[in-house]
Coordinates of C-alpha atoms and ligand atoms in Angstrom, one line a residue:
M354 CA 0.0 0.0 0.0
I355 CA 1.4 3.4 -0.9
V356 CA 1.2 6.4 1.3
R357 CA 1.1 9.8 -0.5
R358 CA 1.5 13.1 1.2
G359 CA -1.9 14.3 2.2
W360 CA -3.6 11.0 1.5
S361 CA -4.9 8.8 4.3
L362 CA -3.9 5.1 4.4
K363 CA -7.4 4.1 3.7
S364 CA -7.7 6.1 0.5
A365 CA -4.3 5.1 -0.7
K366 CA -4.2 3.0 -3.8
V367 CA -3.0 -0.6 -3.6
I368 CA -0.3 -1.3 -6.1
K369 CA 0.5 -4.7 -7.4
I370 CA 3.5 -6.3 -5.9
V371 CA 5.5 -7.2 -8.9
T372 CA 7.6 -10.3 -8.7
D373 CA 10.9 -11.0 -10.4
K374 CA 9.2 -13.3 -12.9
E375 CA 6.7 -10.6 -13.9
R376 CA 9.5 -8.1 -14.4
G377 CA 11.0 -10.2 -17.1
E378 CA 13.4 -13.2 -16.7
T379 CA 17.0 -12.8 -16.0
I380 CA 19.5 -15.0 -17.9
D381 CA 21.6 -17.5 -16.0
L382 CA 25.1 -16.9 -17.4
F383 CA 26.5 -20.1 -15.8
T384 CA 24.0 -22.1 -17.9
V385 CA 24.8 -20.2 -21.1
F386 CA 28.6 -20.1 -20.6
P387 CA 29.6 -23.1 -18.5
W388 CA 33.3 -21.9 -18.6
L389 CA 32.2 -19.0 -16.5
K390 CA 31.1 -21.3 -13.7
R391 CA 34.4 -23.2 -14.0
F392 CA 36.2 -19.8 -13.7
F393 CA 34.6 -19.2 -10.4
V394 CA 34.8 -22.7 -9.0
Q395 CA 38.4 -23.6 -10.1
R396 CA 39.7 -20.2 -9.1
R397 CA 42.9 -20.7 -11.1
L398 CA 42.2 -17.6 -13.2
H399 CA 41.2 -15.7 -10.0
A400 CA 44.6 -16.6 -8.5
F401 CA 46.4 -15.5 -11.7
V402 CA 44.5 -12.2 -12.0
R403 CA 45.1 -11.6 -8.3
T404 CA 48.8 -12.3 -8.6
V405 CA 49.1 -9.9 -11.6
G406 CA 47.2 -7.3 -9.5
D407 CA 49.5 -7.8 -6.5
I408 CA 52.6 -7.3 -8.7
V409 CA 51.1 -4.1 -10.3
F410 CA 50.1 -2.7 -6.9
T411 CA 53.5 -3.5 -5.3
F412 CA 55.1 -1.7 -8.2
I413 CA 52.8 1.4 -7.8
I414 CA 53.5 1.6 -4.1
L415 CA 57.3 1.2 -4.4
S416 CA 57.5 3.5 -7.4
G417 CA 55.4 6.1 -5.5
L418 CA 57.5 5.8 -2.3
F419 CA 61.0 5.5 -3.7
G420 CA 60.7 6.6 -7.4
P421 CA 61.0 10.1 -8.8
Q422 CA 58.5 12.5 -7.4
E423 CA 58.0 14.6 -10.5
P424 CA 54.7 13.7 -12.1
D425 CA 56.2 13.5 -15.6
R426 CA 58.8 11.0 -14.5
N427 CA 56.7 8.5 -12.5
C428 CA 54.3 6.2 -14.4
A429 CA 52.7 5.0 -11.1
L430 CA 50.4 8.0 -11.2
F431 CA 48.9 7.2 -14.6
L432 CA 48.7 3.5 -13.7
S433 CA 46.7 4.3 -10.6
W434 CA 44.5 7.3 -11.6
G435 CA 44.4 6.8 -15.3
V436 CA 44.2 3.1 -15.7
W437 CA 43.2 1.3 -12.6
W438 CA 40.5 3.5 -11.1
P439 CA 38.7 4.3 -14.4
T440 CA 38.8 0.6 -15.3
V441 CA 37.2 -0.2 -11.9
V442 CA 34.6 2.6 -12.5
L443 CA 33.8 1.2 -16.0
S444 CA 33.6 -2.3 -14.7
W445 CA 30.7 -1.4 -12.3
F446 CA 28.2 -1.3 -15.1
F447 CA 29.2 -4.7 -16.5
L448 CA 30.5 -6.7 -13.6
G449 CA 29.0 -5.0 -10.6
R450 CA 31.2 -5.6 -7.5
M451 CA 33.4 -8.3 -9.2
W452 CA 36.5 -6.1 -8.8
C453 CA 36.3 -6.9 -5.0
G454 CA 36.9 -10.6 -5.9
F455 CA 40.3 -9.6 -7.2
C456 CA 41.2 -6.6 -5.0
P457 CA 44.6 -6.9 -3.5
F458 CA 43.9 -4.7 -0.4
P459 CA 42.6 -7.5 1.9
G460 CA 45.5 -9.9 0.8
L461 CA 47.9 -9.0 3.7
G462 CA 45.2 -9.4 6.3
R463 CA 44.4 -12.9 4.9
V464 CA 48.0 -13.9 5.3
F465 CA 47.9 -12.8 9.0
Q466 CA 44.7 -14.8 9.5
R467 CA 46.1 -17.9 7.7
Y468 CA 49.1 -18.0 10.1
G469 CA 47.0 -17.5 13.2
L470 CA 48.2 -14.0 13.8
A471 CA 44.6 -12.6 14.2
L472 CA 42.6 -11.9 17.4
N473 CA 39.2 -13.1 16.0
L474 CA 37.3 -10.7 18.2
P475 CA 33.5 -10.6 18.0
L476 CA 32.2 -7.9 15.6
P477 CA 31.2 -4.9 17.7
R478 CA 27.6 -3.9 17.3
L479 CA 28.7 -0.3 16.7
L480 CA 30.7 -1.4 13.7
Q481 CA 27.7 -3.4 12.3
K482 CA 25.3 -0.5 12.9
Y483 CA 27.4 2.6 12.1
G484 CA 30.1 1.2 9.8
V485 CA 28.2 2.3 6.7
Y486 CA 28.3 5.9 7.9
W487 CA 32.0 5.7 8.5
S488 CA 32.6 4.3 5.1
V489 CA 30.8 7.3 3.6
V490 CA 32.9 9.7 5.8
L491 CA 36.0 7.9 4.6
L492 CA 34.9 8.2 1.0
A493 CA 34.3 11.9 1.5
L494 CA 37.8 12.2 3.0
I495 CA 39.4 10.4 0.1
I496 CA 37.7 12.7 -2.4
W497 CA 38.6 15.7 -0.3
V498 CA 42.3 14.7 -0.1
E499 CA 42.4 13.8 -3.8
E500 CA 41.2 17.2 -4.9
S501 CA 42.4 19.6 -2.3
T502 CA 46.0 18.2 -2.2
N503 CA 46.2 17.4 -5.9
I504 CA 47.2 13.9 -5.0
K505 CA 46.7 12.7 -8.6
Y506 CA 50.0 14.4 -9.4
S507 CA 51.9 13.2 -6.3
P508 CA 53.5 9.7 -6.5
M509 CA 54.2 9.7 -2.8
G510 CA 50.7 10.8 -1.9
T511 CA 49.1 8.2 -4.2
S512 CA 51.2 5.4 -2.6
L513 CA 50.3 6.6 0.9
L514 CA 46.6 6.6 0.0
I515 CA 46.7 3.0 -1.3
L516 CA 48.7 2.0 1.8
S517 CA 46.2 3.6 4.1
I518 CA 43.3 1.6 2.5
M519 CA 45.5 -1.6 2.8
L520 CA 46.3 -0.7 6.4
G521 CA 42.6 -0.4 7.3
A522 CA 41.8 -3.8 5.7
T523 CA 44.8 -5.4 7.5
I524 CA 44.0 -4.0 10.9
C525 CA 40.4 -5.1 10.6
A526 CA 41.6 -8.6 9.5
I527 CA 43.9 -8.8 12.6
L528 CA 41.1 -7.7 14.9
F529 CA 38.0 -9.5 13.5
P530 CA 37.4 -12.7 11.5
K531 CA 37.1 -12.7 7.7
Q532 CA 36.8 -9.3 5.9
A533 CA 35.0 -6.9 8.3
W534 CA 36.7 -4.0 6.5
C535 CA 35.1 -5.0 3.2
R536 CA 31.6 -5.5 4.7
Y537 CA 31.4 -2.4 6.8
L538 CA 34.2 0.2 6.4
C539 CA 35.8 0.2 2.9
P540 CA 35.0 3.5 1.2
M541 CA 35.8 2.0 -2.2
G542 CA 33.6 -1.0 -1.5
R543 CA 30.8 1.3 -0.6
I544 CA 30.9 3.3 -3.8
I545 CA 31.4 0.1 -5.9
G546 CA 28.4 -1.5 -4.1
V547 CA 26.1 1.4 -4.7
A548 CA 27.2 1.6 -8.4
A549 CA 26.7 -2.1 -8.8
T550 CA 23.0 -1.6 -8.2
L551 CA 23.1 -0.3 -11.8
A552 CA 25.1 -3.3 -13.2
I553 CA 23.8 -5.6 -15.9
T554 CA 24.9 -8.7 -13.9
E555 CA 23.9 -10.0 -10.4
F556 CA 25.1 -12.8 -8.2
R557 CA 22.1 -14.5 -6.7
P558 CA 21.1 -17.9 -5.2
D559 CA 18.4 -20.2 -6.5
H560 CA 16.0 -19.7 -3.6
E561 CA 14.2 -23.0 -4.4
K562 CA 17.4 -24.9 -3.7
C563 CA 18.3 -22.9 -0.7
R564 CA 15.0 -23.8 0.9
Q565 CA 16.1 -27.4 1.0
C566 CA 19.5 -26.6 2.4
K567 CA 20.6 -28.1 5.8
T568 CA 24.2 -26.9 5.9
F569 CA 24.3 -23.2 4.9
A570 CA 27.9 -23.9 3.9
C571 CA 27.9 -20.8 1.7
K572 CA 28.0 -18.8 4.9
R573 CA 29.7 -21.1 7.4
G574 CA 32.2 -22.8 5.0
K575 CA 32.8 -26.5 4.6
D576 CA 36.0 -28.6 4.9
N577 CA 38.7 -26.6 3.3
Y578 CA 36.4 -24.1 1.6
P579 CA 36.1 -20.8 3.5
G580 CA 32.6 -19.4 4.2
C581 CA 31.5 -16.1 2.9
P582 CA 34.2 -13.4 3.7
V583 CA 31.6 -10.8 4.3
Y584 CA 29.3 -12.8 6.6
L585 CA 26.5 -13.0 4.0
G586 CA 26.3 -16.4 2.3
A587 CA 24.7 -16.7 -1.1
F588 CA 21.3 -17.3 0.3
N589 CA 21.3 -13.8 1.8
V590 CA 22.3 -12.0 -1.4
R591 CA 19.3 -9.9 -2.4
N592 CA 21.0 -6.9 -4.0
N593 CA 24.4 -5.9 -5.3
L594 CA 25.4 -3.8 -2.4
Y595 CA 27.4 -6.2 -0.2
C596 CA 28.3 -9.4 -2.1
L597 CA 31.9 -9.3 -3.4
V598 CA 31.1 -11.7 -6.3
C599 CA 34.2 -13.6 -5.1
G600 CA 32.6 -17.0 -5.7
H601 CA 33.9 -18.6 -2.5
C602 CA 30.4 -19.9 -1.7
M603 CA 30.2 -21.8 -5.0
K604 CA 32.7 -24.5 -3.9
A605 CA 31.0 -24.8 -0.5
C606 CA 27.5 -25.1 -1.8
E607 CA 26.4 -28.7 -2.4
L608 CA 23.2 -27.9 -4.2
D609 CA 24.7 -25.7 -6.9
S610 CA 22.5 -22.8 -6.0
P611 CA 24.6 -19.6 -6.7
R612 CA 24.3 -18.2 -10.1
L613 CA 25.4 -15.2 -12.1
N614 CA 22.5 -13.6 -13.9
L615 CA 22.3 -11.1 -16.8
R616 CA 19.6 -8.6 -16.1
S617 CA 18.2 -5.2 -17.0
P618 CA 20.5 -2.6 -15.4
F619 CA 17.4 -0.8 -14.1
K620 CA 15.9 -3.8 -12.3
E621 CA 17.4 -3.4 -8.9
L622 CA 17.1 0.3 -8.8
I623 CA 13.4 0.1 -9.6
L624 CA 12.8 -2.7 -7.2
N625 CA 14.6 -1.1 -4.3
K626 CA 13.3 2.5 -4.9
G627 CA 16.1 4.1 -2.9
R628 CA 15.3 2.3 0.4
F629 CA 18.9 1.8 1.4
I630 CA 20.4 4.4 3.6
T631 CA 23.8 3.9 1.9
C632 CA 22.5 5.1 -1.4
S633 CA 20.6 8.0 0.0
H634 CA 23.9 9.4 1.4
I635 CA 26.3 8.5 -1.4
I636 CA 24.3 9.6 -4.4
P637 CA 23.9 13.3 -3.4
F638 CA 27.4 13.3 -2.1
L639 CA 28.8 11.9 -5.3
I640 CA 26.9 14.4 -7.6
G641 CA 27.8 17.3 -5.2
S642 CA 31.5 16.3 -5.2
Q643 CA 31.6 16.0 -9.0
I644 CA 30.2 19.5 -9.4
A645 CA 32.6 20.7 -6.8
R646 CA 35.5 19.0 -8.5
Y647 CA 34.5 20.5 -11.9
V648 CA 34.2 24.0 -10.4
F649 CA 37.4 23.6 -8.4
D650 CA 39.3 22.6 -11.5
N651 CA 38.0 25.5 -13.5
H652 CA 39.5 29.0 -13.2
I653 CA 36.3 30.5 -14.9
F654 CA 33.9 29.3 -12.2
R655 CA 36.1 29.4 -9.1
A656 CA 35.5 32.4 -6.9
V657 CA 38.8 32.2 -5.1
P658 CA 41.9 31.3 -7.2
C659 CA 44.4 30.0 -4.8
G660 CA 47.7 29.9 -6.7
D661 CA 50.2 27.6 -5.0
S662 CA 48.7 27.8 -1.5
T663 CA 47.6 24.3 -0.4
L664 CA 45.8 25.6 2.6
C665 CA 43.7 28.0 0.5
A666 CA 43.0 25.2 -2.0
A667 CA 41.9 22.9 0.9
V668 CA 39.5 25.5 2.4
D669 CA 38.2 26.5 -1.1
F670 CA 37.5 22.9 -2.1
S671 CA 35.9 22.2 1.4
V672 CA 33.5 25.1 1.0
L673 CA 32.6 23.9 -2.6
L674 CA 32.1 20.3 -1.4
V675 CA 29.8 21.2 1.4
L676 CA 27.8 23.7 -0.6
F677 CA 27.2 21.4 -3.5
F678 CA 26.5 18.4 -1.3
I679 CA 23.8 20.4 0.5
F680 CA 22.5 21.6 -2.9
C681 CA 22.3 18.0 -4.3
H682 CA 20.8 16.7 -1.1
L683 CA 18.1 19.4 -1.2
T684 CA 17.5 18.8 -4.9
I685 CA 16.9 15.1 -4.3
R686 CA 14.6 15.8 -1.3
L687 CA 12.7 18.4 -3.4
G688 CA 12.4 15.9 -6.2
S689 CA 10.9 13.3 -3.8
F690 CA 8.5 15.9 -2.5
I691 CA 7.3 16.7 -6.0
F692 CA 7.1 13.0 -6.8
G693 CA 4.8 12.9 -3.8
I694 CA 5.0 9.2 -2.8
T695 CA 7.6 8.4 -0.2
E696 CA 6.2 5.6 1.9
D697 CA 4.9 2.1 1.4
E698 CA 3.1 0.1 4.0
L699 CA 4.9 -3.1 3.0
F700 CA 8.5 -1.9 2.8
G701 CA 8.5 1.4 4.7
K702 CA 10.0 4.7 3.7
F703 CA 11.7 5.1 0.4
S704 CA 13.3 7.8 -1.7
P705 CA 12.2 7.6 -5.3
M706 CA 14.6 10.3 -6.6
V707 CA 17.7 8.5 -5.3
P708 CA 17.5 5.7 -8.0
V709 CA 16.6 8.3 -10.6
F710 CA 19.8 10.1 -9.9
V711 CA 22.0 7.0 -9.6
P712 CA 22.9 6.9 -13.4
L713 CA 23.8 10.6 -13.5
S714 CA 26.0 10.2 -10.4
F715 CA 28.0 7.3 -12.0
G716 CA 28.0 8.9 -15.4
G717 CA 29.5 12.0 -13.8
E718 CA 32.1 9.9 -12.0
L719 CA 33.0 8.1 -15.2
A720 CA 33.3 11.5 -17.1
L721 CA 35.7 12.9 -14.5
R722 CA 37.8 9.7 -14.5
L723 CA 38.0 9.5 -18.3
K724 CA 38.9 13.2 -18.4
Y725 CA 42.0 12.5 -16.4
T726 CA 42.8 9.3 -18.4
L727 CA 42.5 11.0 -21.8
K728 CA 44.3 14.1 -20.7
E729 CA 47.3 12.2 -19.4
A730 CA 47.4 9.2 -21.8
P731 CA 49.5 11.0 -24.5
N732 CA 52.4 11.4 -21.9
F733 CA 52.3 7.9 -20.5
L734 CA 54.9 6.2 -22.6
P735 CA 57.3 9.2 -22.5
T736 CA 56.9 9.1 -18.7
V737 CA 57.8 5.4 -18.6
G738 CA 60.8 6.3 -20.8
R739 CA 62.0 9.1 -18.5
Q740 CA 61.5 6.9 -15.4
F741 CA 63.5 4.0 -16.8
G742 CA 65.9 5.8 -19.1
I743 CA 64.4 4.5 -22.3
H744 CA 64.7 7.7 -24.3
A745 CA 63.2 6.3 -27.5
L746 CA 59.8 6.3 -25.8
E747 CA 59.9 10.1 -25.7
Q748 CA 59.0 10.0 -29.4
L749 CA 55.7 8.3 -28.6
A750 CA 53.9 11.3 -27.1
F751 CA 50.8 12.2 -29.1
H752 CA 48.2 14.9 -29.1
M753 CA 44.8 14.4 -27.6
P754 CA 42.3 17.0 -29.0
P755 CA 40.6 18.8 -26.0
L756 CA 37.3 18.6 -27.9
L757 CA 37.5 14.8 -28.0
I758 CA 37.9 14.7 -24.2
R759 CA 34.9 17.0 -23.7
L760 CA 32.8 15.0 -26.1
T761 CA 33.7 11.8 -24.2
E762 CA 32.6 13.4 -20.9
F763 CA 29.5 14.7 -22.6
T764 CA 28.6 11.3 -24.0
A765 CA 29.0 9.7 -20.5
V766 CA 26.6 12.2 -18.9
T767 CA 24.1 12.2 -21.8
V768 CA 23.7 8.4 -21.7
S769 CA 23.2 8.7 -17.9
L770 CA 20.6 11.4 -18.5
M771 CA 18.6 9.0 -20.7
A772 CA 18.9 6.3 -18.1
S773 CA 17.7 8.6 -15.4
Y774 CA 14.7 9.6 -17.5
H775 CA 14.0 6.0 -18.1
I776 CA 13.9 5.1 -14.4
L777 CA 11.7 8.1 -13.7
S778 CA 9.3 7.2 -16.4
K779 CA 9.2 3.5 -15.2
F780 CA 8.3 4.8 -11.7
V781 CA 5.6 7.1 -12.9
K782 CA 4.0 4.8 -15.6
E783 CA 4.5 1.3 -14.2
E784 CA 5.3 1.3 -10.5
F785 CA 2.9 4.1 -9.5
P786 CA 0.4 4.3 -12.4
G787 CA -2.0 7.2 -12.1
M788 CA -0.5 8.4 -8.9
V789 CA 1.9 11.0 -10.1
S790 CA 0.3 13.8 -12.2
N791 CA 1.6 14.8 -15.5
V792 CA 2.7 18.2 -14.1
R793 CA 4.7 16.6 -11.4
F794 CA 6.3 14.2 -14.0
R795 CA 7.3 17.0 -16.3
T796 CA 8.6 19.1 -13.4
L797 CA 10.8 16.2 -12.3
Q798 CA 12.1 15.8 -15.9
V799 CA 13.0 19.5 -16.0
M800 CA 14.8 19.1 -12.7
I801 CA 16.9 16.2 -13.9
Y802 CA 17.6 18.1 -17.1
L803 CA 18.8 21.2 -15.2
V804 CA 21.3 19.0 -13.3
F805 CA 22.5 17.6 -16.6
C806 CA 22.9 21.1 -18.0
L807 CA 25.1 22.0 -15.0
Y808 CA 27.4 19.1 -15.9
V809 CA 27.4 20.1 -19.6
L810 CA 28.2 23.7 -18.7
L811 CA 31.1 22.6 -16.5
I812 CA 32.4 20.2 -19.1
F813 CA 32.4 22.6 -22.0
Y814 CA 33.6 25.7 -20.2
S815 CA 36.5 24.3 -18.4
Ligands
LIG947 S1 35.5 -3.7 -0.2 FE1 37.4 -2.5 -0.5 S2 39.1 -3.6 0.3 FE2 37.4 -5.0 0.1 S3 37.6 -6.0 -1.8 FE3 36.3 -4.3 -2.2 S4 37.6 -2.6 -2.8 FE4 38.9 -4.2 -1.9
LIG948 S1 23.7 -21.3 -1.5 FE1 24.0 -23.5 -1.2 S2 24.9 -23.7 0.8 FE2 24.0 -21.7 0.7 S3 22.0 -21.9 1.6 FE3 21.8 -22.1 -0.6 S4 21.9 -24.3 -1.0 FE4 22.7 -23.9 1.1
LIG949 S1 27.9 -14.5 -1.1 FE1 29.4 -15.8 -2.2 S2 30.1 -14.5 -3.8 FE2 29.1 -13.1 -2.4 S3 30.7 -12.4 -1.0 FE3 29.8 -14.2 -0.1 S4 31.1 -15.9 -0.8 FE4 31.5 -14.2 -2.1

């Protein structure tokens, strides 16, 4: 039953509870591509990719700490900010949270646990209850440090940032069993999880099989197979927010329940309707931080040009970040107010404009990351040459037309705009038919369009 502002519960309309089947089938990728299932179960390729990742990250850290500190003589910067992070951002749409299955950050903690050098303390309730807020705070801190200290051009700073995330994961692994950091605190895991709600794949159990299960080995583990590292177990996976898609549960499960489905990227957003507290904080923060980052990068829009002063830059960016976060938070709240329906008797309060803005928030993030990649790519090989004394690579610099960079950013936010419109239209026409007037619908479309125009303005006038 839906509650609308000013409507009594009695007069509220009853909407049909739409099941997964009615929404359209998903495709089980393990059935269509059996090699994909072998990939998860045998784990040889996982081990290979992880080893390559460990080597690359060790190089980035060592190169940042002990290599040249001039940005044009240290290729670790482009490998981290121009290759690794944009690849992870791009992977969200296709693979959801699968990056977490290969991530090197929890590796050291796992070694401590394997050799019995961990305390295995019970998980504090405070961590379980408020960890999500801390992860959002840590994410804000990373974005703040990234922009106000220009860490993207500091090899040492980049290494320290990576080491600090590894340190968090390792300390948690020494204190608590499994990967408490990944479940509750990791800022990257949080942003990846929220972005994964827009992915075209999902890791889910076959609930029919799980109903017959007596062991729940996917969560507890079995023989030599570890249980779920984030205390979930496949039977508990109902969204893309927390499951790492690591596949550990597949070996433990005797009933062959876990599967990887291909789905509509809008399915989860429409189903969840912005009910999760994580999303309602991260989405306005991400959009606000993107606008702040664009404005901060742009001498035309910035009120206070800071020159070389780090303190001035930090204060300047902090003010922009806070202002635009409040602006986006209020915009989303105003949008929900205009939408008019914010509570459901079955699943409680929800925030319809959060899922509507999810595509724009990740399109904006992709645009910003690709901007760095395309801007710095022409100098990557010459930088490698300067770092390792291979002078021939100096000749391989090339020119990247600024218009091409802007058009790439524009394309990312334009596709996102269309996705946002699609979700809004699904809500109005299919989820709440006849309950949102045409005037409200058009007003919300204009509101989304204005946010999009802000992105376009900042992209083309930077
Ligand atoms: S949650 Fe963070 S540390 Fe854990 S696997 Fe994902 S990115 Fe890595
Ligand atoms: S996924 Fe497998 S082990 Fe886990 S509850 Fe379902 S059937 Fe049992
Ligand atoms: S449910 Fe399975 S795939 Fe997901 S995190 Fe747990 S073990 Fe990994």
